[in-house]
């Protein structure tokens, strides 16, 4: 009887030298591709990973003229000050709610727009609707905000004039704390819907037309096709977009809040980023602002990781 | 090993070159080595400062806010300064709207211009302690004008504006203010048409608004563009302070600092505003109005009374005179029980600071020249025989600008680089800025004749520790105060109970602690409060 092992060839033990050699060979082989990738690596190294070094100042009493390394270490002092600040929970609540509402209500609209645009057969109409809906994405936040202020003015705003025309009472929306979040979220949707729908339109374009043809032959209506072909085809894109948006949810931009809030709505409008702006830039507490920013980034990371894990657990795909 | 050595040699060489390059930049050694000394008195009274200020041509950077398109070497002031002092001044300007942001970013980068303006006093002191900017008083021996004005004639300046060690990091501005600047204004043409007399007290003010409302039912007689600052603007009439420290103010009656937002007088003011709001006499958009919509209201019979800077009297008229030649906005009597307006200080602080670098002494001497009568004349009147002649009324006339409908300080800034905010350090009162229009003169007379000025509050000098405690408390207290003020006026449900709650809330948020810091600083000998 032959020894069972005799059938097996002995596997030569790979030396680290040869592994290095393989990597080198790969680099040599793909050098043109890698060269194309180089600007991307540099971008991330310089603009994304480089500044991470500056985060040290969150643990220091940073002085511009002593420099990052020369400033004194203070440990977690800034974090403790922040967490014990009596505004902390208000900021946390406002940031979370604004982010959450924008995510929940803002997420379906670009999809809906893409689905509807996809059904439009008239090319001219489709193009004009698309262009029109992109438009606000190219306007600066300052312009968007003054448009909102104008629309909602109790004296001469279009909305109030319409309310008055239909016999309703006019309302001063901007000083009503109850209206701040809806105004913020709706304007956010209005400004970004068109632009964000591009990615879904691209995904729809990637769905094989044969599926639609087959469904048509089987007598499927347009609605059936959306439900059974387009939506399932869009699902992976939707999932990825959702995870990405969850990660940036807590990062509510400060410009629009600063432009839209007033003493009546401070209570619901003040968010982490406006606080960082005030503390960091207006009061020159760079270290403190860095600590708040770092906390914000950590929360965002935790949310991104959890969204990814949940998505994987539910049987879908994650980002990684 | 060899490689390491080579790299280190290369790095050292690079470093050396860059250090050398950095040293040579700024000092522009173009051609001639030494500048010829000038005759004393050639350029008027320099206050014993010898011109030129430097031995060899030097360039310094001066950062300030300006809307002028170009303040380059072609401008009269830039040329004159170089001719007189030997210093080539490179004005780095940013639009006033974005200036603060730019300044913060530049400070955060640590690369400061030689001279700059606009930081908050507390921040300037902080940077001063970190050796970013210099303590001006330490160079006093080289600065005759500074020494005379701020260490001899007004010795309180050093103590009030300096830090606790007596170091002054800001170069003050002397004698800038006109007597009266901000105040209530009303449409005299409409008042006359309706037979309403200008108010002389708060009740008459209310009655006047009611009469205007009756005649123009769709209008809101009082409009505001001050946003949340409306509370500070009105506060002078209710005796609640006279510094930039609002809502903190000094009560002259018992010699203590108090917080305006919790005082009975403040509540009286809010009650009055609430009454105006409820009766639709106060524009409901007073907390969100933009400059544009406010302008529209004030020029189209939607609103007739407001609070603003005195220059608006003529500005609005010039904007609207084509359509409505009868438009007549006038400065009105103050509103509120004291009947007073703000007193403007003789010495102002725009936080003009000098960076600590190799140009420090030159920069300081330049500022000293700008503070001398000679520099004062150059920066705010011009150069006699070159760009102006004296007119019959004692004010300068600019022949090159005779075709312009209005020659004001923005024109002078744009054309000659005169009147640059942060570079005029001792305005000359023979300048056209002090030639009042008929409406402005009326405003000055109205207030000055009856001496209706709130007393000036002392300027306190806080220690580092106090400053950081203040920074922690001030912003959130002021925010809650503004929030309460707004709700108290707009929300019908707000009354006595909410006022009581608010007082407890502010007290919990540290208002007493804040005021104890003020009062400690007041008592302390380091603040002599000798302000006139």
CSV table of N, CA and C in Angstrom, one decimal, chain A residues 61-66 81 85-87 90-91 146 149-150 152-157 170 172 174-177 254 260-268 270 274-275 277-286 288, chain B residues 101 104-112 119-120 123 126-127 130-133 220 227-228 231 277 283-290 293 297 471-472 475-476 478-480 482-484 486-488 490-491 508-509:
chain,number,residue,atom,x,y,z
A,61,UNK,N,-3.2,72.5,25.5
A,61,UNK,CA,-3.7,73.8,25.7
A,61,UNK,C,-3.0,74.6,24.5
A,62,UNK,N,-3.6,74.5,23.4
A,62,UNK,CA,-2.9,75.0,22.1
A,62,UNK,C,-2.7,76.5,22.1
A,63,UNK,N,-1.4,76.8,21.8
A,63,UNK,CA,-1.1,78.2,21.6
A,63,UNK,C,-0.5,78.3,20.2
A,64,UNK,N,-1.0,79.2,19.4
A,64,UNK,CA,-0.5,79.3,18.0
A,64,UNK,C,1.0,79.5,17.9
A,65,UNK,N,1.4,80.3,18.9
A,65,UNK,CA,2.8,80.7,18.7
A,65,UNK,C,3.8,79.7,19.4
A,66,UNK,N,3.3,78.8,20.2
A,66,UNK,CA,4.2,77.8,20.7
A,66,UNK,C,4.1,76.6,19.7
A,81,UNK,N,-14.8,69.5,30.1
A,81,UNK,CA,-15.5,70.8,30.1
A,81,UNK,C,-16.8,70.7,29.1
A,85,UNK,N,-20.7,70.8,30.2
A,85,UNK,CA,-21.4,72.1,29.8
A,85,UNK,C,-22.9,71.9,29.8
A,86,UNK,N,-23.7,72.8,30.4
A,86,UNK,CA,-25.1,72.6,30.5
A,86,UNK,C,-25.8,72.7,29.1
A,87,UNK,N,-25.1,73.1,28.1
A,87,UNK,CA,-25.7,73.1,26.8
A,87,UNK,C,-25.5,71.8,26.0
A,90,UNK,N,-28.5,69.8,25.0
A,90,UNK,CA,-29.3,70.5,23.9
A,90,UNK,C,-28.7,70.4,22.6
A,91,UNK,N,-27.4,70.6,22.6
A,91,UNK,CA,-26.6,70.5,21.3
A,91,UNK,C,-26.7,69.1,20.7
A,146,UNK,N,-31.3,83.2,2.1
A,146,UNK,CA,-32.1,84.4,2.0
A,146,UNK,C,-33.4,84.1,1.2
A,149,UNK,N,-35.7,82.9,3.7
A,149,UNK,CA,-36.2,84.0,4.6
A,149,UNK,C,-37.3,84.8,3.8
A,150,UNK,N,-37.0,85.1,2.5
A,150,UNK,CA,-38.0,85.8,1.7
A,150,UNK,C,-39.3,85.1,1.5
A,152,UNK,N,-40.7,83.0,3.3
A,152,UNK,CA,-41.4,82.8,4.6
A,152,UNK,C,-41.8,84.1,5.3
A,153,UNK,N,-41.4,85.2,4.7
A,153,UNK,CA,-41.7,86.5,5.4
A,153,UNK,C,-43.2,86.6,5.6
A,154,UNK,N,-43.6,87.1,6.8
A,154,UNK,CA,-45.0,87.2,7.1
A,154,UNK,C,-45.7,88.3,6.3
A,155,UNK,N,-44.8,89.3,6.0
A,155,UNK,CA,-45.4,90.5,5.3
A,155,UNK,C,-45.5,90.3,3.8
A,156,UNK,N,-44.4,89.9,3.2
A,156,UNK,CA,-44.4,89.8,1.7
A,156,UNK,C,-44.0,88.5,1.1
A,157,UNK,N,-43.8,87.5,2.0
A,157,UNK,CA,-43.4,86.2,1.5
A,157,UNK,C,-44.5,85.5,0.7
A,170,UNK,N,-51.9,84.2,8.2
A,170,UNK,CA,-50.5,84.2,7.9
A,170,UNK,C,-49.7,83.8,9.2
A,172,UNK,N,-45.7,83.5,11.0
A,172,UNK,CA,-44.3,83.9,11.0
A,172,UNK,C,-43.4,82.7,11.3
A,174,UNK,N,-40.4,81.7,10.7
A,174,UNK,CA,-39.0,81.7,11.1
A,174,UNK,C,-38.8,81.9,12.6
A,175,UNK,N,-39.8,82.4,13.3
A,175,UNK,CA,-39.6,82.6,14.8
A,175,UNK,C,-40.3,81.6,15.6
A,176,UNK,N,-40.9,80.6,14.9
A,176,UNK,CA,-41.6,79.5,15.6
A,176,UNK,C,-40.7,78.3,15.7
A,177,UNK,N,-40.3,78.0,17.0
A,177,UNK,CA,-39.3,76.9,17.2
A,177,UNK,C,-39.8,75.6,16.6
A,254,UNK,N,-22.8,74.1,9.6
A,254,UNK,CA,-23.2,75.2,10.5
A,254,UNK,C,-23.7,76.4,9.7
A,260,UNK,N,-30.1,80.8,9.4
A,260,UNK,CA,-31.5,80.8,9.6
A,260,UNK,C,-32.0,81.0,11.0
A,261,UNK,N,-31.1,80.8,12.0
A,261,UNK,CA,-31.6,80.8,13.4
A,261,UNK,C,-31.7,82.3,13.9
A,262,UNK,N,-32.4,82.5,14.9
A,262,UNK,CA,-32.6,83.8,15.6
A,262,UNK,C,-32.9,83.5,17.0
A,263,UNK,N,-33.0,84.5,17.9
A,263,UNK,CA,-33.1,84.3,19.3
A,263,UNK,C,-34.3,83.4,19.6
A,264,UNK,N,-35.4,83.4,18.8
A,264,UNK,CA,-36.5,82.6,19.1
A,264,UNK,C,-36.3,81.1,18.9
A,265,UNK,N,-35.3,80.8,18.0
A,265,UNK,CA,-35.2,79.4,17.7
A,265,UNK,C,-33.8,78.8,18.1
A,266,UNK,N,-33.0,79.6,18.9
A,266,UNK,CA,-31.8,79.0,19.4
A,266,UNK,C,-31.9,77.7,20.0
A,267,UNK,N,-33.0,77.5,20.8
A,267,UNK,CA,-33.2,76.3,21.6
A,267,UNK,C,-33.3,75.0,20.7
A,268,UNK,N,-33.8,75.1,19.5
A,268,UNK,CA,-33.9,74.0,18.7
A,268,UNK,C,-32.9,74.0,17.6
A,270,UNK,N,-29.4,75.3,17.7
A,270,UNK,CA,-28.0,75.3,18.0
A,270,UNK,C,-27.5,73.8,17.9
A,274,UNK,N,-22.3,74.7,14.9
A,274,UNK,CA,-22.4,76.1,15.2
A,274,UNK,C,-21.6,76.4,16.5
A,275,UNK,N,-21.7,75.5,17.4
A,275,UNK,CA,-21.0,75.6,18.7
A,275,UNK,C,-19.5,75.6,18.5
A,277,UNK,N,-18.0,76.5,15.8
A,277,UNK,CA,-17.7,77.8,15.1
A,277,UNK,C,-17.6,78.9,16.1
A,278,UNK,N,-18.5,79.0,17.0
A,278,UNK,CA,-18.5,80.0,18.0
A,278,UNK,C,-17.2,79.9,18.9
A,279,UNK,N,-17.0,78.7,19.4
A,279,UNK,CA,-16.0,78.5,20.4
A,279,UNK,C,-14.6,78.6,19.7
A,280,UNK,N,-14.5,77.9,18.5
A,280,UNK,CA,-13.2,77.8,17.9
A,280,UNK,C,-12.8,79.1,17.2
A,281,UNK,N,-13.6,79.6,16.3
A,281,UNK,CA,-13.2,80.7,15.5
A,281,UNK,C,-13.5,82.0,16.1
A,282,UNK,N,-14.7,82.1,16.7
A,282,UNK,CA,-15.1,83.4,17.3
A,282,UNK,C,-14.4,83.7,18.6
A,283,UNK,N,-14.2,82.6,19.4
A,283,UNK,CA,-13.5,82.9,20.7
A,283,UNK,C,-12.1,82.4,20.7
A,284,UNK,N,-11.6,81.8,19.6
A,284,UNK,CA,-10.2,81.4,19.5
A,284,UNK,C,-9.8,80.3,20.5
A,285,UNK,N,-10.8,79.4,20.9
A,285,UNK,CA,-10.5,78.3,21.7
A,285,UNK,C,-10.2,77.1,20.8
A,286,UNK,N,-9.1,77.1,20.1
A,286,UNK,CA,-8.9,76.0,19.1
A,286,UNK,C,-8.9,74.6,19.7
A,288,UNK,N,-10.4,73.5,22.4
A,288,UNK,CA,-11.7,73.1,22.8
A,288,UNK,C,-12.5,72.7,21.6
B,101,UNK,N,-13.4,86.6,9.5
B,101,UNK,CA,-13.1,85.2,9.2
B,101,UNK,C,-11.7,85.1,8.8
B,104,UNK,N,-9.2,85.6,11.6
B,104,UNK,CA,-9.1,84.4,12.5
B,104,UNK,C,-8.3,83.3,11.9
B,105,UNK,N,-8.4,83.1,10.6
B,105,UNK,CA,-7.7,82.1,9.9
B,105,UNK,C,-6.2,82.4,9.9
B,106,UNK,N,-5.9,83.7,9.7
B,106,UNK,CA,-4.5,84.1,9.7
B,106,UNK,C,-3.9,84.0,11.1
B,107,UNK,N,-4.6,84.4,12.1
B,107,UNK,CA,-4.1,84.3,13.4
B,107,UNK,C,-3.9,82.8,13.8
B,108,UNK,N,-4.8,82.0,13.4
B,108,UNK,CA,-4.7,80.5,13.7
B,108,UNK,C,-3.5,79.9,13.0
B,109,UNK,N,-3.1,80.5,11.9
B,109,UNK,CA,-1.9,80.0,11.1
B,109,UNK,C,-0.6,80.5,11.8
B,110,UNK,N,-0.7,81.5,12.7
B,110,UNK,CA,0.5,82.0,13.4
B,110,UNK,C,1.4,82.9,12.5
B,111,UNK,N,1.0,83.1,11.2
B,111,UNK,CA,1.8,84.0,10.4
B,111,UNK,C,1.2,85.4,10.3
B,112,UNK,N,1.5,86.2,11.3
B,112,UNK,CA,0.8,87.5,11.4
B,112,UNK,C,1.4,88.5,10.5
B,119,UNK,N,-8.9,92.2,16.2
B,119,UNK,CA,-9.1,91.1,17.1
B,119,UNK,C,-9.9,91.6,18.3
B,120,UNK,N,-10.5,90.7,19.1
B,120,UNK,CA,-11.2,91.1,20.3
B,120,UNK,C,-10.1,91.4,21.4
B,123,UNK,N,-8.6,88.4,23.1
B,123,UNK,CA,-7.8,87.5,22.3
B,123,UNK,C,-6.4,88.1,22.1
B,126,UNK,N,-4.3,87.6,24.9
B,126,UNK,CA,-3.8,86.2,24.9
B,126,UNK,C,-2.6,86.0,24.0
B,127,UNK,N,-2.8,86.6,22.8
B,127,UNK,CA,-1.7,86.4,21.8
B,127,UNK,C,-0.5,87.2,22.3
B,130,UNK,N,1.5,85.3,24.5
B,130,UNK,CA,2.2,84.2,23.8
B,130,UNK,C,3.3,84.8,22.9
B,131,UNK,N,3.5,86.1,23.1
B,131,UNK,CA,4.6,86.7,22.3
B,131,UNK,C,4.3,86.8,20.8
B,132,UNK,N,3.0,86.8,20.4
B,132,UNK,CA,2.7,86.9,19.0
B,132,UNK,C,2.7,88.4,18.6
B,133,UNK,N,2.2,89.3,19.6
B,133,UNK,CA,2.2,90.7,19.3
B,133,UNK,C,2.9,91.4,20.5
B,220,UNK,N,-46.3,98.9,9.5
B,220,UNK,CA,-45.8,98.6,10.9
B,220,UNK,C,-44.9,99.8,11.1
B,227,UNK,N,-31.6,93.2,14.3
B,227,UNK,CA,-31.8,91.8,14.8
B,227,UNK,C,-31.8,91.8,16.4
B,228,UNK,N,-31.0,90.9,17.0
B,228,UNK,CA,-31.1,90.8,18.4
B,228,UNK,C,-30.4,92.0,19.1
B,231,UNK,N,-32.1,95.1,21.5
B,231,UNK,CA,-32.2,95.2,23.0
B,231,UNK,C,-31.1,96.1,23.5
B,277,UNK,N,-45.6,95.5,19.9
B,277,UNK,CA,-45.7,94.3,19.0
B,277,UNK,C,-47.2,93.9,18.9
B,283,UNK,N,-42.7,96.2,13.7
B,283,UNK,CA,-42.7,95.2,12.6
B,283,UNK,C,-42.4,93.8,13.2
B,284,UNK,N,-43.3,92.8,12.9
B,284,UNK,CA,-43.1,91.5,13.4
B,284,UNK,C,-41.8,90.9,13.0
B,285,UNK,N,-41.2,91.4,11.9
B,285,UNK,CA,-39.9,90.8,11.4
B,285,UNK,C,-38.7,91.4,12.0
B,286,UNK,N,-38.9,92.1,13.2
B,286,UNK,CA,-37.7,92.8,13.7
B,286,UNK,C,-36.6,91.9,14.1
B,287,UNK,N,-36.8,90.6,14.3
B,287,UNK,CA,-35.7,89.8,14.6
B,287,UNK,C,-35.0,89.1,13.5
B,288,UNK,N,-35.6,89.2,12.3
B,288,UNK,CA,-35.0,88.5,11.1
B,288,UNK,C,-34.8,89.4,9.9
B,289,UNK,N,-35.2,90.7,10.1
B,289,UNK,CA,-35.1,91.5,8.9
B,289,UNK,C,-33.7,91.7,8.3
B,290,UNK,N,-33.6,91.6,7.0
B,290,UNK,CA,-32.3,91.8,6.4
B,290,UNK,C,-32.2,93.3,6.1
B,293,UNK,N,-34.6,94.2,3.1
B,293,UNK,CA,-36.1,94.4,3.3
B,293,UNK,C,-36.4,95.5,4.3
B,297,UNK,N,-38.8,98.7,3.4
B,297,UNK,CA,-39.9,99.2,4.3
B,297,UNK,C,-39.7,100.7,4.6
B,471,UNK,N,-15.4,84.0,29.3
B,471,UNK,CA,-15.7,83.4,28.0
B,471,UNK,C,-16.7,82.2,28.1
B,472,UNK,N,-16.5,81.5,29.2
B,472,UNK,CA,-17.3,80.3,29.5
B,472,UNK,C,-18.8,80.7,29.7
B,475,UNK,N,-21.2,83.9,26.6
B,475,UNK,CA,-21.9,83.6,25.4
B,475,UNK,C,-23.3,82.9,25.7
B,476,UNK,N,-23.2,81.9,26.6
B,476,UNK,CA,-24.5,81.2,26.8
B,476,UNK,C,-25.5,82.0,27.6
B,478,UNK,N,-25.8,85.3,27.4
B,478,UNK,CA,-26.3,86.3,26.5
B,478,UNK,C,-27.3,85.6,25.5
B,479,UNK,N,-27.0,84.4,25.1
B,479,UNK,CA,-27.9,83.7,24.2
B,479,UNK,C,-29.2,83.4,24.9
B,480,UNK,N,-29.2,83.0,26.2
B,480,UNK,CA,-30.5,82.7,26.8
B,480,UNK,C,-31.2,84.0,27.0
B,482,UNK,N,-31.2,86.7,25.1
B,482,UNK,CA,-31.8,87.1,23.8
B,482,UNK,C,-33.0,86.2,23.5
B,483,UNK,N,-32.9,84.9,23.8
B,483,UNK,CA,-34.0,84.0,23.5
B,483,UNK,C,-35.2,84.4,24.4
B,484,UNK,N,-34.9,84.7,25.7
B,484,UNK,CA,-36.0,85.1,26.5
B,484,UNK,C,-36.7,86.4,26.0
B,486,UNK,N,-36.8,87.7,23.1
B,486,UNK,CA,-37.6,87.5,21.9
B,486,UNK,C,-38.9,86.8,22.3
B,487,UNK,N,-38.9,85.8,23.1
B,487,UNK,CA,-40.1,85.0,23.4
B,487,UNK,C,-41.1,85.9,24.2
B,488,UNK,N,-40.5,86.7,25.1
B,488,UNK,CA,-41.3,87.5,25.9
B,488,UNK,C,-42.2,88.5,25.1
B,490,UNK,N,-42.8,88.2,21.6
B,490,UNK,CA,-43.6,87.6,20.5
B,490,UNK,C,-44.6,86.6,21.0
B,491,UNK,N,-44.3,86.0,22.2
B,491,UNK,CA,-45.2,84.9,22.6
B,491,UNK,C,-46.3,85.5,23.6
B,508,UNK,N,-29.1,80.4,37.9
B,508,UNK,CA,-28.6,79.1,37.9
B,508,UNK,C,-27.4,79.0,36.8
B,509,UNK,N,-27.5,79.7,35.8
B,509,UNK,CA,-26.5,79.6,34.7
B,509,UNK,C,-25.3,80.5,35.0
